[in-house]
CSV table of N, CA and C in Angstrom, one decimal:
chain,number,residue,atom,x,y,z
O,7,UNK,N,22.1,10.1,-7.4
O,7,UNK,CA,23.1,9.1,-7.1
O,7,UNK,C,24.5,9.3,-7.8
O,8,UNK,N,25.5,9.2,-7.2
O,8,UNK,CA,26.8,9.4,-7.7
O,8,UNK,C,27.1,8.3,-8.7
O,9,UNK,N,28.0,8.6,-9.6
O,9,UNK,CA,28.6,7.4,-10.4
O,9,UNK,C,29.3,6.4,-9.5
O,10,UNK,N,30.1,6.8,-8.5
O,10,UNK,CA,30.6,5.9,-7.4
O,10,UNK,C,29.6,5.0,-6.7
O,11,UNK,N,28.6,5.4,-6.2
O,11,UNK,CA,27.6,4.7,-5.6
O,11,UNK,C,27.0,3.7,-6.4
O,12,UNK,N,26.6,4.2,-7.6
O,12,UNK,CA,26.2,3.4,-8.8
O,12,UNK,C,27.0,2.2,-8.8
O,13,UNK,N,28.2,2.4,-9.1
O,13,UNK,CA,29.4,1.3,-9.3
O,13,UNK,C,29.3,0.4,-8.4
O,14,UNK,N,29.2,0.9,-7.1
O,14,UNK,CA,29.3,0.1,-5.9
O,14,UNK,C,28.2,-0.7,-6.0
O,15,UNK,N,26.9,-0.3,-6.1
O,15,UNK,CA,25.7,-1.2,-6.1
O,15,UNK,C,25.9,-2.2,-7.1
O,16,UNK,N,26.1,-1.8,-8.3
O,16,UNK,CA,26.2,-2.8,-9.5
O,16,UNK,C,27.1,-4.0,-9.5
O,17,UNK,N,28.3,-3.5,-8.5
O,17,UNK,CA,29.4,-4.6,-8.4
O,17,UNK,C,29.1,-5.5,-7.6
O,18,UNK,N,27.9,-5.3,-6.6
O,18,UNK,CA,27.7,-6.4,-5.7
O,18,UNK,C,27.4,-7.8,-6.3
O,19,UNK,N,27.7,-8.9,-5.6
O,19,UNK,CA,26.9,-10.1,-6.0
O,19,UNK,C,25.6,-10.4,-5.6
O,20,UNK,N,24.7,-9.5,-6.1
O,20,UNK,CA,23.3,-9.5,-6.1
O,20,UNK,C,22.9,-8.9,-7.3
O,21,UNK,N,21.6,-9.2,-7.7
O,21,UNK,CA,20.9,-8.7,-8.9
O,21,UNK,C,20.4,-7.4,-8.8
O,22,UNK,N,20.8,-6.5,-9.8
O,22,UNK,CA,20.2,-5.1,-9.6
O,22,UNK,C,19.6,-4.8,-10.9
O,23,UNK,N,18.6,-4.4,-10.9
O,23,UNK,CA,17.8,-4.0,-12.2
O,23,UNK,C,17.9,-2.4,-12.1
O,24,UNK,N,18.3,-1.9,-13.2
O,24,UNK,CA,18.4,-0.5,-13.2
O,24,UNK,C,17.4,0.0,-14.1
O,25,UNK,N,16.6,0.9,-13.9
O,25,UNK,CA,15.5,1.5,-14.8
O,25,UNK,C,15.9,2.9,-15.0
O,26,UNK,N,16.3,3.1,-16.3
O,26,UNK,CA,16.8,4.6,-16.7
O,26,UNK,C,15.4,5.1,-17.5
O,27,UNK,N,15.0,6.3,-16.7
O,27,UNK,CA,13.7,6.8,-17.1
O,27,UNK,C,13.7,8.5,-17.1
O,28,UNK,N,12.7,8.7,-17.4
O,28,UNK,CA,12.5,10.4,-17.8
O,28,UNK,C,11.0,10.8,-16.9
O,29,UNK,N,10.9,11.8,-16.4
O,29,UNK,CA,9.6,12.1,-15.6
O,29,UNK,C,8.7,12.4,-16.8
O,30,UNK,N,9.0,13.0,-17.8
O,30,UNK,CA,8.3,13.4,-19.0
O,30,UNK,C,7.8,12.1,-19.9
O,31,UNK,N,8.4,11.0,-19.9
O,31,UNK,CA,8.2,9.6,-20.6
O,31,UNK,C,6.8,9.3,-20.2
O,32,UNK,N,6.0,9.1,-21.1
O,32,UNK,CA,4.7,8.3,-20.6
O,32,UNK,C,4.9,6.8,-20.6
O,33,UNK,N,5.7,6.0,-21.1
O,33,UNK,CA,5.9,4.8,-21.2
O,33,UNK,C,6.8,4.3,-19.8
O,34,UNK,N,7.4,5.5,-19.3
O,34,UNK,CA,8.1,5.2,-18.1
O,34,UNK,C,7.1,5.2,-16.9
O,35,UNK,N,6.2,6.1,-17.1
O,35,UNK,CA,5.1,6.2,-16.1
O,35,UNK,C,4.3,4.9,-16.2
O,36,UNK,N,4.1,4.2,-17.4
O,36,UNK,CA,3.4,3.1,-17.5
O,36,UNK,C,3.9,1.9,-16.8
O,37,UNK,N,5.3,1.9,-16.8
O,37,UNK,CA,6.0,0.9,-16.1
O,37,UNK,C,6.1,0.8,-14.8
O,38,UNK,N,5.7,2.1,-14.2
O,38,UNK,CA,6.0,2.0,-12.5
O,38,UNK,C,5.1,0.9,-11.9
O,39,UNK,N,3.8,0.8,-12.4
O,39,UNK,CA,3.1,-0.4,-11.5
O,39,UNK,C,3.8,-1.9,-11.6
O,40,UNK,N,4.4,-2.0,-12.9
O,40,UNK,CA,5.1,-3.4,-13.2
O,40,UNK,C,6.5,-3.4,-12.3
O,41,UNK,N,7.1,-2.2,-12.1
O,41,UNK,CA,8.3,-2.2,-11.2
O,41,UNK,C,7.8,-2.5,-9.8
O,42,UNK,N,6.7,-1.7,-9.3
O,42,UNK,CA,6.3,-2.1,-8.1
O,42,UNK,C,5.9,-3.5,-7.7
O,43,UNK,N,5.4,-4.2,-8.8
O,43,UNK,CA,5.0,-5.6,-8.6
O,43,UNK,C,6.1,-6.5,-8.5
O,44,UNK,N,7.3,-6.0,-9.3
O,44,UNK,CA,8.6,-6.7,-9.2
O,44,UNK,C,9.3,-6.4,-7.7
O,45,UNK,N,9.3,-5.3,-7.2
O,45,UNK,CA,9.9,-5.1,-6.0
O,45,UNK,C,8.9,-5.9,-4.9
O,46,UNK,N,7.5,-6.1,-5.1
O,46,UNK,CA,7.0,-6.6,-4.0
O,46,UNK,C,6.9,-8.1,-4.2
O,47,UNK,N,6.9,-8.8,-5.4
O,47,UNK,CA,7.1,-10.1,-5.5
O,47,UNK,C,8.5,-10.8,-5.5
O,48,UNK,N,9.5,-10.0,-5.9
O,48,UNK,CA,10.8,-10.6,-6.4
O,48,UNK,C,11.9,-9.7,-5.5
O,49,UNK,N,11.4,-8.9,-4.4
O,49,UNK,CA,12.6,-7.7,-3.9
O,49,UNK,C,13.6,-8.5,-3.1
O,50,UNK,N,13.4,-9.8,-2.7
O,50,UNK,CA,14.5,-10.5,-2.0
O,50,UNK,C,15.6,-11.1,-3.1
O,51,UNK,N,15.1,-10.9,-4.4
O,51,UNK,CA,16.1,-11.4,-5.6
O,51,UNK,C,16.9,-10.2,-6.2
O,52,UNK,N,16.3,-9.0,-6.1
O,52,UNK,CA,16.8,-8.0,-7.1
O,52,UNK,C,16.6,-6.6,-6.3
O,53,UNK,N,17.6,-5.9,-6.5
O,53,UNK,CA,17.5,-4.3,-6.1
O,53,UNK,C,17.1,-3.7,-7.2
O,54,UNK,N,16.0,-2.6,-7.3
O,54,UNK,CA,15.5,-2.0,-8.1
O,54,UNK,C,16.1,-0.6,-8.1
O,55,UNK,N,16.7,0.1,-9.1
O,55,UNK,CA,17.4,1.4,-8.9
O,55,UNK,C,16.9,2.3,-10.1
O,56,UNK,N,16.3,3.4,-9.7
O,56,UNK,CA,15.9,4.1,-10.9
O,56,UNK,C,16.7,5.3,-11.1
O,57,UNK,N,17.2,5.4,-12.4
O,57,UNK,CA,18.1,6.6,-12.7
O,57,UNK,C,17.2,7.5,-13.7
O,58,UNK,N,17.1,8.9,-13.2
O,58,UNK,CA,16.5,10.0,-14.0
O,58,UNK,C,17.5,10.5,-15.2
O,59,UNK,N,17.2,10.0,-16.3
O,59,UNK,CA,18.2,10.6,-17.4
O,59,UNK,C,18.3,11.8,-17.6
O,60,UNK,N,17.3,12.8,-17.0
O,60,UNK,CA,17.5,14.3,-17.3
O,60,UNK,C,18.3,14.7,-16.1
O,61,UNK,N,18.5,14.2,-15.0
O,61,UNK,CA,19.5,14.9,-14.1
O,61,UNK,C,20.8,15.0,-14.4
O,62,UNK,N,21.5,16.1,-14.3
O,62,UNK,CA,22.8,16.4,-14.7
O,62,UNK,C,24.0,15.3,-14.0
O,63,UNK,N,23.5,15.0,-12.8
O,63,UNK,CA,24.4,13.9,-12.2
O,63,UNK,C,24.5,12.5,-12.7
O,64,UNK,N,23.6,12.2,-13.6
O,64,UNK,CA,23.4,11.0,-14.2
O,64,UNK,C,23.7,11.0,-15.7
O,65,UNK,N,24.4,12.1,-16.3
O,65,UNK,CA,24.8,12.1,-17.6
O,65,UNK,C,25.8,11.3,-17.9
O,66,UNK,N,26.8,11.0,-17.0
O,66,UNK,CA,27.9,9.9,-17.3
O,66,UNK,C,27.1,8.7,-17.6
O,67,UNK,N,26.3,8.3,-16.4
O,67,UNK,CA,25.7,6.8,-16.6
O,67,UNK,C,25.0,6.8,-18.0
O,68,UNK,N,24.3,7.8,-18.2
O,68,UNK,CA,23.5,7.6,-19.6
O,68,UNK,C,24.3,7.5,-20.7
O,69,UNK,N,25.6,8.2,-20.8
O,69,UNK,CA,26.5,8.1,-21.7
O,69,UNK,C,27.2,6.7,-21.7
O,70,UNK,N,27.6,6.2,-20.6
O,70,UNK,CA,28.4,5.0,-20.4
O,70,UNK,C,27.5,3.9,-20.9
O,71,UNK,N,26.4,3.7,-20.7
O,71,UNK,CA,25.4,2.9,-21.1
O,71,UNK,C,24.5,2.9,-22.3
O,72,UNK,N,25.1,4.1,-23.1
O,72,UNK,CA,24.5,4.4,-24.3
O,72,UNK,C,23.0,4.4,-24.3
O,73,UNK,N,22.4,5.1,-23.3
O,73,UNK,CA,21.0,5.1,-23.2
O,73,UNK,C,20.3,6.1,-24.2
O,74,UNK,N,19.7,5.6,-25.1
O,74,UNK,CA,19.1,6.5,-26.3
O,74,UNK,C,17.4,6.5,-26.4
O,75,UNK,N,17.1,5.7,-25.4
O,75,UNK,CA,15.5,5.5,-25.4
O,75,UNK,C,15.2,5.2,-23.8
O,76,UNK,N,13.9,5.8,-23.5
O,76,UNK,CA,13.5,5.3,-22.1
O,76,UNK,C,12.2,5.1,-22.3
O,77,UNK,N,11.8,4.1,-21.4
O,77,UNK,CA,12.6,3.5,-20.2
O,77,UNK,C,13.5,2.3,-21.0
O,78,UNK,N,14.7,2.2,-20.3
O,78,UNK,CA,15.7,1.3,-20.5
O,78,UNK,C,16.0,0.4,-19.3
O,79,UNK,N,15.9,-0.9,-19.4
O,79,UNK,CA,16.2,-1.5,-18.3
O,79,UNK,C,17.5,-2.4,-18.5
O,80,UNK,N,18.6,-2.4,-17.4
O,80,UNK,CA,19.5,-3.2,-17.4
O,80,UNK,C,19.7,-3.9,-16.2
O,81,UNK,N,19.8,-5.4,-16.2
O,81,UNK,CA,20.0,-6.1,-15.1
O,81,UNK,C,21.4,-6.5,-14.9
O,82,UNK,N,22.1,-6.3,-13.8
O,82,UNK,CA,23.5,-6.3,-13.3
O,82,UNK,C,23.6,-7.4,-12.2
O,83,UNK,N,24.7,-8.0,-12.3
O,83,UNK,CA,25.2,-8.7,-11.1
O,83,UNK,C,26.8,-8.9,-11.3
O,84,UNK,N,27.5,-8.4,-10.1
O,84,UNK,CA,28.8,-8.5,-9.9
O,84,UNK,C,29.5,-7.5,-11.2
O,85,UNK,N,28.9,-6.5,-11.4
O,85,UNK,CA,29.3,-5.4,-12.2
O,85,UNK,C,28.9,-5.8,-13.9
O,86,UNK,N,28.5,-6.9,-14.0
O,86,UNK,CA,28.1,-7.4,-15.3
O,86,UNK,C,27.0,-7.1,-15.9
O,87,UNK,N,26.7,-6.6,-17.0
O,87,UNK,CA,25.2,-6.3,-17.6
O,87,UNK,C,24.9,-7.8,-18.2
O,88,UNK,N,23.9,-8.2,-17.3
O,88,UNK,CA,23.2,-9.5,-18.0
O,88,UNK,C,22.2,-9.6,-18.9
O,89,UNK,N,21.3,-8.6,-18.9
O,89,UNK,CA,20.2,-8.5,-20.0
O,89,UNK,C,19.8,-6.8,-20.0
O,90,UNK,N,19.3,-6.5,-21.1
O,90,UNK,CA,18.9,-5.3,-21.4
O,90,UNK,C,17.8,-5.3,-22.4
O,91,UNK,N,16.7,-4.3,-21.9
O,91,UNK,CA,15.6,-4.1,-22.8
O,91,UNK,C,15.0,-2.9,-22.6
O,92,UNK,N,14.3,-2.2,-23.6
O,92,UNK,CA,13.9,-0.8,-23.7
O,92,UNK,C,12.3,-1.0,-24.1
O,93,UNK,N,11.6,0.2,-23.6
O,93,UNK,CA,10.3,0.4,-23.9
O,93,UNK,C,9.4,-0.4,-22.9
O,94,UNK,N,8.2,-0.6,-23.3
O,94,UNK,CA,7.2,-1.3,-22.3
O,94,UNK,C,7.6,-2.6,-22.3
O,95,UNK,N,8.2,-3.3,-21.1
O,95,UNK,CA,8.5,-4.6,-20.9
O,95,UNK,C,7.4,-5.5,-20.2
O,96,UNK,N,6.8,-6.3,-20.4
O,96,UNK,CA,5.9,-7.0,-19.4
O,96,UNK,C,6.5,-7.5,-18.3
O,97,UNK,N,5.7,-7.7,-17.2
O,97,UNK,CA,6.0,-8.2,-15.8
O,97,UNK,C,6.5,-9.5,-16.0
O,98,UNK,N,6.0,-10.6,-16.8
O,98,UNK,CA,6.5,-11.8,-17.0
O,98,UNK,C,7.9,-11.8,-17.5
O,99,UNK,N,8.1,-10.9,-18.5
O,99,UNK,CA,9.6,-10.8,-19.0
O,99,UNK,C,10.6,-10.6,-18.0
O,100,UNK,N,10.1,-9.6,-17.3
O,100,UNK,CA,11.0,-9.1,-16.3
O,100,UNK,C,11.3,-10.1,-15.2
O,101,UNK,N,10.2,-10.6,-14.6
O,101,UNK,CA,10.3,-11.6,-13.7
O,101,UNK,C,11.0,-12.9,-14.1
O,102,UNK,N,10.7,-13.4,-15.2
O,102,UNK,CA,11.3,-14.7,-15.6
O,102,UNK,C,12.8,-14.4,-15.8
O,103,UNK,N,13.3,-13.3,-16.3
O,103,UNK,CA,14.5,-13.1,-16.7
O,103,UNK,C,15.4,-12.8,-15.2
O,104,UNK,N,14.6,-12.2,-14.1
O,104,UNK,CA,15.4,-12.2,-12.9
O,104,UNK,C,15.4,-13.5,-12.2
O,105,UNK,N,14.3,-14.3,-12.3
O,105,UNK,CA,14.3,-15.5,-11.8
O,105,UNK,C,15.3,-16.6,-12.4
O,106,UNK,N,15.6,-16.5,-13.8
O,106,UNK,CA,16.6,-17.1,-14.4
O,106,UNK,C,17.7,-16.9,-13.9
O,107,UNK,N,18.3,-15.6,-14.0
O,107,UNK,CA,19.6,-15.3,-13.4
O,107,UNK,C,19.8,-15.4,-11.9
O,108,UNK,N,18.9,-15.3,-11.0
O,108,UNK,CA,18.9,-15.3,-9.5
O,108,UNK,C,19.2,-16.9,-9.5
O,109,UNK,N,18.5,-17.9,-10.2
O,109,UNK,CA,18.8,-19.4,-9.9
O,109,UNK,C,20.2,-19.7,-10.6
O,110,UNK,N,20.5,-19.1,-11.4
O,110,UNK,CA,22.0,-19.3,-11.9
O,110,UNK,C,23.0,-19.0,-10.9
O,111,UNK,N,22.8,-17.8,-10.4
O,111,UNK,CA,23.8,-17.4,-9.4
O,111,UNK,C,23.7,-18.3,-8.1
O,112,UNK,N,22.7,-18.8,-7.6
O,112,UNK,CA,22.5,-19.6,-6.6
O,112,UNK,C,23.4,-21.0,-6.6
O,113,UNK,N,23.4,-21.5,-8.0
O,113,UNK,CA,24.1,-22.6,-8.2
O,113,UNK,C,25.6,-22.3,-8.6
O,114,UNK,N,26.0,-21.1,-8.8
O,114,UNK,CA,27.4,-20.6,-9.2
O,114,UNK,C,28.1,-20.3,-8.0
O,115,UNK,N,27.6,-20.3,-6.8
O,115,UNK,CA,28.1,-19.9,-5.5
O,115,UNK,C,29.2,-20.8,-5.0
C-alpha cells in the first residue's frame, strides 16, 4: 500500500483500525483471530488495514507513526489518530473502543 493510498483511507470520515505487524512476530499472529472477529462483528463500523512493518514500501508509515513495537494498533477517523495500543489487546478492549468512537461519530454528524 502506498503512502498516498494510506492517507486517503485514514482521511475518510469512517473509522479505520490500522494494524502495524510483522510476519515473524508471534504476538501479531496471536492477534489475527481477534482482528478477524472484529471484522465479522464490527465490519460495518470500521475498516481494518494491516501494514507489514518489514516491507520497504511501508517504512515511511512506520517512521511517521513511530512504530517501535509490533503489533501496534491505531484507530483513525478523518485523519485523526483517536486511540493507540501495542501488544496483545483483548477483543473487548478493541471492540469497546470502536463502539465508543463510532457512537460519538454518529452524534457529531
